[in-house]
């Protein structure tokens, strides 16, 4: 399985045909398998332990839970930023051991380079991977269009609104055609209206790109609106027990979701009860 990954990356780097997006290529799927995952930062206590999660290709999983229960820790390990203390993570059967454009992260604070234009920000990782110049130009335009910023390529990040900056950050990550898109409270810093807009854009982007998404949020409404399943985490060092998965709630609402609908509100209440229950425990 490692061979598959190596062959695809080297093909891209050597200027051969670029890999297919996750929705099209047979091998570009984005299945995640997290097994008995644990993390100790101090070699004494586990911040999070015993996490098992299988994510199907193209699935959107929202992760909710009280502050400190280990949501970002899980995400950073899937991203390859943190060492794994115990257990394992595989993306398409390849163990995650280091950061890679294959499993890239969008954070709350955008993380754009202020000295680069919008287009240069999107092109940055592609240049690092030494993709051919025409391919970089084409992908940069394609993904800026995808997030509705086709005309903003020559602007600088400070000239954009927060919502637009976050769109650039999403385009930058998607331009790598990752197997897995990891998002840690990506819309947390945005005003309510912009947040709704970006949620809807994410739904659209997902339909077109098909990448598997792990999405951390503190908004239960956002989780129910976006996700196929909501993972509720609980515990954490502040609660005297390692963070863990409390429950996994399937969201069987179909693609058109009405935030005022009875089924929607019931799911919000159920998940809220699970989150609340775990903060008291
Ligand atoms: N680099 C680190 N060094 C030591 N401890 C850490 C580190 N990062 C996280 N922790 C601890 O691990 C636990 C889980 O943290 P994590 O950031 O994963 O929580 P979270 O669920 O994302 O919380 P929040 O909702 O506040 O973002 C916390 O107790 C935190 O103090
Ligand atoms: Mg966090």
Short mmCIF file of C-alpha atoms and ligand atoms in Angstrom, two decimals:
data_model
loop_
_atom_site.label_atom_id
_atom_site.label_comp_id
_atom_site.label_asym_id
_atom_site.label_seq_id
_atom_site.Cartn_x
_atom_site.Cartn_y
_atom_site.Cartn_z
CA UNK A 1 0.00 0.00 0.00
CA UNK A 2 2.89 2.35 0.74
CA UNK A 3 4.01 1.76 -2.84
CA UNK A 4 0.74 3.13 -4.20
CA UNK A 5 1.21 6.39 -2.33
CA UNK A 6 4.85 6.73 -3.35
CA UNK A 7 4.11 6.09 -7.00
CA UNK A 8 1.35 8.68 -7.06
CA UNK A 9 3.39 11.39 -5.32
CA UNK A 10 6.43 10.86 -7.49
CA UNK A 11 4.27 10.94 -10.62
CA UNK A 12 2.94 14.33 -9.58
CA UNK A 13 6.40 15.60 -8.67
CA UNK A 14 7.97 14.45 -11.92
CA UNK A 15 5.42 16.27 -14.02
CA UNK A 16 3.43 13.24 -15.16
CA UNK A 17 -0.33 13.20 -15.25
CA UNK A 18 -1.68 14.76 -12.08
CA UNK A 19 -3.54 12.53 -9.64
CA UNK A 20 -7.28 12.37 -9.97
CA UNK A 21 -9.43 14.15 -7.41
CA UNK A 22 -10.78 11.93 -4.65
CA UNK A 23 -14.17 11.63 -6.33
CA UNK A 24 -12.83 10.32 -9.61
CA UNK A 25 -9.76 8.16 -9.19
CA UNK A 26 -10.14 4.63 -7.89
CA UNK A 27 -7.10 4.91 -5.64
CA UNK A 28 -7.83 8.47 -4.44
CA UNK A 29 -10.40 7.64 -1.87
CA UNK A 30 -9.66 8.88 1.63
CA UNK A 31 -10.66 6.03 3.93
CA UNK A 32 -9.45 6.70 7.48
CA UNK A 33 -8.97 3.99 10.07
CA UNK A 34 -8.15 5.09 13.62
CA UNK A 35 -7.48 2.15 15.95
CA UNK A 36 -7.12 2.26 19.72
CA UNK A 37 -5.51 5.69 19.46
CA UNK A 38 -3.96 7.25 22.55
CA UNK A 39 -1.88 10.33 23.30
CA UNK A 40 0.14 11.25 26.36
CA UNK A 41 1.98 14.57 26.27
CA UNK A 42 3.80 14.05 29.59
CA UNK A 43 4.45 10.29 29.52
CA UNK A 44 2.26 9.94 32.62
CA UNK A 45 -1.33 10.74 31.88
CA UNK A 46 -3.28 10.17 28.69
CA UNK A 47 -4.91 13.28 27.23
CA UNK A 48 -6.93 10.93 25.07
CA UNK A 49 -7.10 7.17 24.80
CA UNK A 50 -8.90 4.22 23.17
CA UNK A 51 -10.24 6.13 20.18
CA UNK A 52 -11.54 3.89 17.37
CA UNK A 53 -13.05 5.40 14.27
CA UNK A 54 -13.49 4.21 10.70
CA UNK A 55 -14.36 6.87 8.17
CA UNK A 56 -15.60 5.92 4.71
CA UNK A 57 -14.24 7.63 1.59
CA UNK A 58 -16.07 10.90 1.00
CA UNK A 59 -17.72 10.91 4.41
CA UNK A 60 -17.96 14.12 6.47
CA UNK A 61 -17.46 13.51 10.18
CA UNK A 62 -18.03 16.32 12.67
CA UNK A 63 -16.31 16.05 16.04
CA UNK A 64 -17.86 17.86 19.00
CA UNK A 65 -17.18 17.78 22.73
CA UNK A 66 -16.21 19.97 25.67
CA UNK A 67 -12.98 21.96 25.62
CA UNK A 68 -9.95 19.80 26.41
CA UNK A 69 -11.45 16.41 25.48
CA UNK A 70 -8.83 15.84 22.80
CA UNK A 71 -10.52 16.84 19.53
CA UNK A 72 -7.56 18.81 18.19
CA UNK A 73 -5.16 16.17 19.47
CA UNK A 74 -6.89 13.51 17.34
CA UNK A 75 -6.93 15.82 14.32
CA UNK A 76 -3.26 16.77 14.69
CA UNK A 77 -2.33 13.09 14.87
CA UNK A 78 -4.32 12.34 11.70
CA UNK A 79 -2.48 15.28 10.12
CA UNK A 80 0.84 13.74 11.19
CA UNK A 81 1.81 16.77 13.34
CA UNK A 82 1.85 14.84 16.62
CA UNK A 83 3.52 11.56 17.50
CA UNK A 84 1.13 8.73 18.25
CA UNK A 85 1.62 7.36 21.78
CA UNK A 86 -0.36 4.19 21.19
CA UNK A 87 -2.60 2.73 18.50
CA UNK A 88 -2.51 3.61 14.83
CA UNK A 89 -3.94 5.78 12.06
CA UNK A 90 -4.16 4.70 8.45
CA UNK A 91 -5.31 6.72 5.46
CA UNK A 92 -6.13 4.38 2.58
CA UNK A 93 -4.24 1.68 4.46
CA UNK A 94 -1.04 3.74 4.63
CA UNK A 95 0.06 4.50 8.22
CA UNK A 96 0.24 8.20 9.04
CA UNK A 97 3.72 9.01 10.33
CA UNK A 98 4.40 12.58 9.17
CA UNK A 99 2.62 15.65 7.76
CA UNK A 100 1.63 15.35 4.10
CA UNK A 101 -0.42 17.26 1.54
CA UNK A 102 -2.50 14.05 1.43
CA UNK A 103 -4.06 14.89 4.80
CA UNK A 104 -4.00 18.65 5.14
CA UNK A 105 -5.44 20.96 7.79
CA UNK A 106 -7.49 24.16 7.70
CA UNK A 107 -7.35 26.02 11.03
CA UNK A 108 -9.50 28.74 12.52
CA UNK A 109 -6.87 31.44 11.94
CA UNK A 110 -6.45 30.83 8.19
CA UNK A 111 -2.63 30.66 8.37
CA UNK A 112 -2.10 32.57 5.13
CA UNK A 113 1.26 34.15 4.30
CA UNK A 114 0.58 37.92 4.43
CA UNK A 115 3.46 38.78 2.10
CA UNK A 116 2.11 36.56 -0.70
CA UNK A 117 -0.87 37.30 -2.95
CA UNK A 118 -3.97 35.12 -2.79
CA UNK A 119 -2.86 33.19 -5.89
CA UNK A 120 0.69 32.79 -4.53
CA UNK A 121 -0.73 31.46 -1.27
CA UNK A 122 -2.73 28.81 -3.15
CA UNK A 123 0.26 27.98 -5.36
CA UNK A 124 2.71 27.77 -2.45
CA UNK A 125 2.43 24.07 -1.63
CA UNK A 126 2.26 23.12 -5.30
CA UNK A 127 5.55 24.94 -5.94
CA UNK A 128 7.12 23.16 -2.99
CA UNK A 129 6.03 19.87 -4.52
CA UNK A 130 7.66 21.03 -7.78
CA UNK A 131 4.61 20.56 -9.94
CA UNK A 132 5.02 21.91 -13.48
CA UNK A 133 4.34 25.64 -13.83
CA UNK A 134 1.34 25.22 -16.12
CA UNK A 135 -0.20 22.69 -13.73
CA UNK A 136 0.31 25.11 -10.82
CA UNK A 137 -1.33 27.95 -12.76
CA UNK A 138 -4.23 25.76 -13.80
CA UNK A 139 -4.86 24.31 -10.33
CA UNK A 140 -4.55 27.72 -8.66
CA UNK A 141 -7.21 29.15 -10.98
CA UNK A 142 -9.40 26.05 -10.64
CA UNK A 143 -9.47 26.05 -6.84
CA UNK A 144 -9.82 29.83 -6.49
CA UNK A 145 -12.83 29.55 -8.80
CA UNK A 146 -14.15 26.67 -6.70
CA UNK A 147 -14.25 28.91 -3.61
CA UNK A 148 -15.64 31.89 -5.55
CA UNK A 149 -12.45 33.95 -5.56
CA UNK A 150 -11.45 33.62 -9.21
CA UNK A 151 -11.06 37.40 -9.50
CA UNK A 152 -9.09 37.95 -6.30
CA UNK A 153 -5.82 36.19 -7.16
CA UNK A 154 -3.68 39.33 -7.16
CA UNK A 155 -5.03 40.71 -3.85
CA UNK A 156 -3.18 40.31 -0.56
CA UNK A 157 -4.78 38.54 2.42
CA UNK A 158 -5.15 41.77 4.45
CA UNK A 159 -7.31 43.18 1.67
CA UNK A 160 -9.85 40.37 2.14
CA UNK A 161 -12.59 39.76 4.71
CA UNK A 162 -12.22 36.92 7.21
CA UNK A 163 -14.59 34.73 5.23
CA UNK A 164 -12.64 35.33 2.03
CA UNK A 165 -9.36 34.56 3.78
CA UNK A 166 -10.77 31.28 5.01
CA UNK A 167 -11.88 30.47 1.45
CA UNK A 168 -8.29 31.04 0.31
CA UNK A 169 -7.05 28.71 3.05
CA UNK A 170 -9.52 26.04 1.86
CA UNK A 171 -8.50 26.52 -1.79
CA UNK A 172 -4.83 26.26 -0.81
CA UNK A 173 -5.38 22.91 0.87
CA UNK A 174 -7.73 21.52 -1.81
CA UNK A 175 -5.29 22.45 -4.59
CA UNK A 176 -3.18 19.56 -3.33
CA UNK A 177 -6.13 17.25 -4.00
CA UNK A 178 -5.83 15.70 -0.56
CA UNK A 179 -7.31 12.34 0.32
CA UNK A 180 -8.49 13.82 3.60
CA UNK A 181 -9.39 17.40 4.54
CA UNK A 182 -8.98 18.16 8.25
CA UNK A 183 -10.71 21.24 9.64
CA UNK A 184 -10.24 22.48 13.22
CA UNK A 185 -13.03 24.95 14.04
CA UNK A 186 -12.53 26.49 10.60
CA UNK A 187 -15.47 28.89 10.83
CA UNK A 188 -15.15 29.68 14.54
CA UNK A 189 -13.77 33.19 14.00
CA UNK A 190 -16.42 34.27 11.50
CA UNK A 191 -19.61 36.25 12.06
CA UNK A 192 -22.86 34.24 11.94
CA UNK A 193 -23.84 35.26 8.41
CA UNK A 194 -20.43 34.56 6.85
CA UNK A 195 -20.30 31.31 8.77
CA UNK A 196 -23.61 30.18 7.24
CA UNK A 197 -22.34 31.18 3.81
CA UNK A 198 -19.15 29.14 4.20
CA UNK A 199 -21.08 26.15 5.56
CA UNK A 200 -23.16 26.16 2.38
CA UNK A 201 -20.05 26.57 0.26
CA UNK A 202 -18.46 23.61 2.02
CA UNK A 203 -21.52 21.51 1.16
CA UNK A 204 -21.09 22.52 -2.49
CA UNK A 205 -17.32 22.02 -2.50
CA UNK A 206 -17.76 18.60 -1.00
CA UNK A 207 -20.24 17.59 -3.69
CA UNK A 208 -17.79 18.63 -6.39
CA UNK A 209 -14.52 17.40 -4.84
CA UNK A 210 -15.68 14.39 -2.81
CA UNK A 211 -12.82 14.51 -0.29
CA UNK A 212 -13.26 12.86 3.10
CA UNK A 213 -13.58 15.55 5.79
CA UNK A 214 -12.97 15.56 9.55
CA UNK A 215 -14.50 18.75 10.93
CA UNK A 216 -14.14 19.93 14.54
CA UNK A 217 -16.72 22.42 15.76
CA UNK A 218 -18.21 23.76 18.98
CA UNK A 219 -21.50 24.42 17.19
CA UNK A 220 -23.83 21.45 17.40
CA UNK A 221 -26.06 23.06 14.79
CA UNK A 222 -23.11 23.29 12.41
CA UNK A 223 -22.28 19.63 13.08
CA UNK A 224 -25.84 18.46 12.36
CA UNK A 225 -26.04 20.69 9.28
CA UNK A 226 -22.84 19.40 7.69
CA UNK A 227 -22.08 15.90 8.89
CA UNK A 228 -22.93 12.35 7.88
CA UNK A 229 -22.05 11.33 11.44
CA UNK A 230 -21.29 13.34 14.57
CA UNK A 231 -18.62 12.02 16.92
CA UNK A 232 -19.18 13.18 20.49
CA UNK A 233 -16.00 13.18 22.57
CA UNK A 234 -15.85 13.45 26.35
CA UNK A 235 -13.47 13.39 29.29
CA UNK A 236 -9.96 14.86 29.17
CA UNK A 237 -7.25 15.71 31.66
CA UNK A 238 -9.39 18.37 33.37
CA UNK A 239 -12.06 15.71 34.02
CA UNK A 240 -9.63 13.20 35.45
CA UNK A 241 -10.11 10.67 32.65
CA UNK A 242 -8.56 10.42 29.20
CA UNK A 243 -10.55 11.97 26.38
CA UNK A 244 -12.56 9.36 24.49
CA UNK A 245 -15.47 8.89 22.11
CA UNK A 246 -18.71 9.06 24.05
CA UNK A 247 -21.01 8.26 21.14
CA UNK A 248 -21.32 8.44 17.37
CA UNK A 249 -24.60 9.82 16.04
CA UNK A 250 -25.60 9.17 12.42
CA UNK A 251 -27.34 12.13 10.75
CA UNK A 252 -29.90 10.69 8.37
CA UNK A 253 -31.37 13.93 7.09
CA UNK A 254 -30.44 13.89 3.41
CA UNK A 255 -28.68 16.67 1.54
CA UNK A 256 -31.26 19.46 2.04
CA UNK A 257 -31.25 20.28 5.75
CA UNK A 258 -33.70 22.60 7.40
CA UNK A 259 -32.25 23.96 10.63
CA UNK A 260 -35.77 24.69 11.87
CA UNK A 261 -37.11 21.20 11.07
CA UNK A 262 -38.33 18.92 13.87
CA UNK A 263 -35.92 16.05 13.06
CA UNK A 264 -33.01 18.51 12.88
CA UNK A 265 -33.86 20.05 16.25
CA UNK A 266 -34.30 16.64 17.86
CA UNK A 267 -30.79 15.64 16.74
CA UNK A 268 -29.43 18.92 18.11
CA UNK A 269 -31.06 18.23 21.47
CA UNK A 270 -29.83 14.61 21.56
CA UNK A 271 -26.25 15.60 20.77
CA UNK A 272 -26.37 18.54 23.15
CA UNK A 273 -27.49 16.15 25.92
CA UNK A 274 -24.57 13.83 25.13
CA UNK A 275 -22.08 16.71 25.22
CA UNK A 276 -23.57 18.07 28.43
CA UNK A 277 -23.68 14.69 30.10
CA UNK A 278 -19.99 14.24 29.44
CA UNK A 279 -18.99 17.63 30.83
CA UNK A 280 -20.73 16.86 34.12
CA UNK A 281 -19.19 13.36 34.39
N1 LIG B 1 1.20 20.43 23.08
C1 LIG B 1 0.61 20.01 24.21
N2 LIG B 1 1.36 19.75 25.31
C2 LIG B 1 0.78 19.31 26.45
N3 LIG B 1 -0.54 19.10 26.60
C3 LIG B 1 -1.32 19.36 25.53
C4 LIG B 1 -0.79 19.83 24.28
N4 LIG B 1 -1.82 19.98 23.42
C5 LIG B 1 -2.92 19.63 24.08
N5 LIG B 1 -2.63 19.27 25.34
C6 LIG B 1 -3.59 18.78 26.36
O1 LIG B 1 -4.35 17.73 25.79
C7 LIG B 1 -5.71 17.84 26.18
C8 LIG B 1 -6.56 17.85 24.94
O2 LIG B 1 -6.30 19.06 24.23
P1 LIG B 1 -6.96 19.39 22.82
O3 LIG B 1 -6.35 20.65 22.32
O4 LIG B 1 -6.88 18.21 21.95
O5 LIG B 1 -8.48 19.62 23.24
P2 LIG B 1 -9.73 20.13 22.37
O6 LIG B 1 -10.80 19.12 22.56
O7 LIG B 1 -9.31 20.45 21.00
O8 LIG B 1 -10.16 21.45 23.15
P3 LIG B 1 -10.76 22.84 22.58
O9 LIG B 1 -12.20 22.59 22.32
O10 LIG B 1 -10.55 23.79 23.70
O11 LIG B 1 -9.98 23.22 21.35
C9 LIG B 1 -5.83 19.10 27.03
O12 LIG B 1 -5.85 18.71 28.38
C10 LIG B 1 -4.58 19.88 26.70
O13 LIG B 1 -4.15 20.59 27.82
MG1 LIG B 2 -9.14 22.19 19.85
#
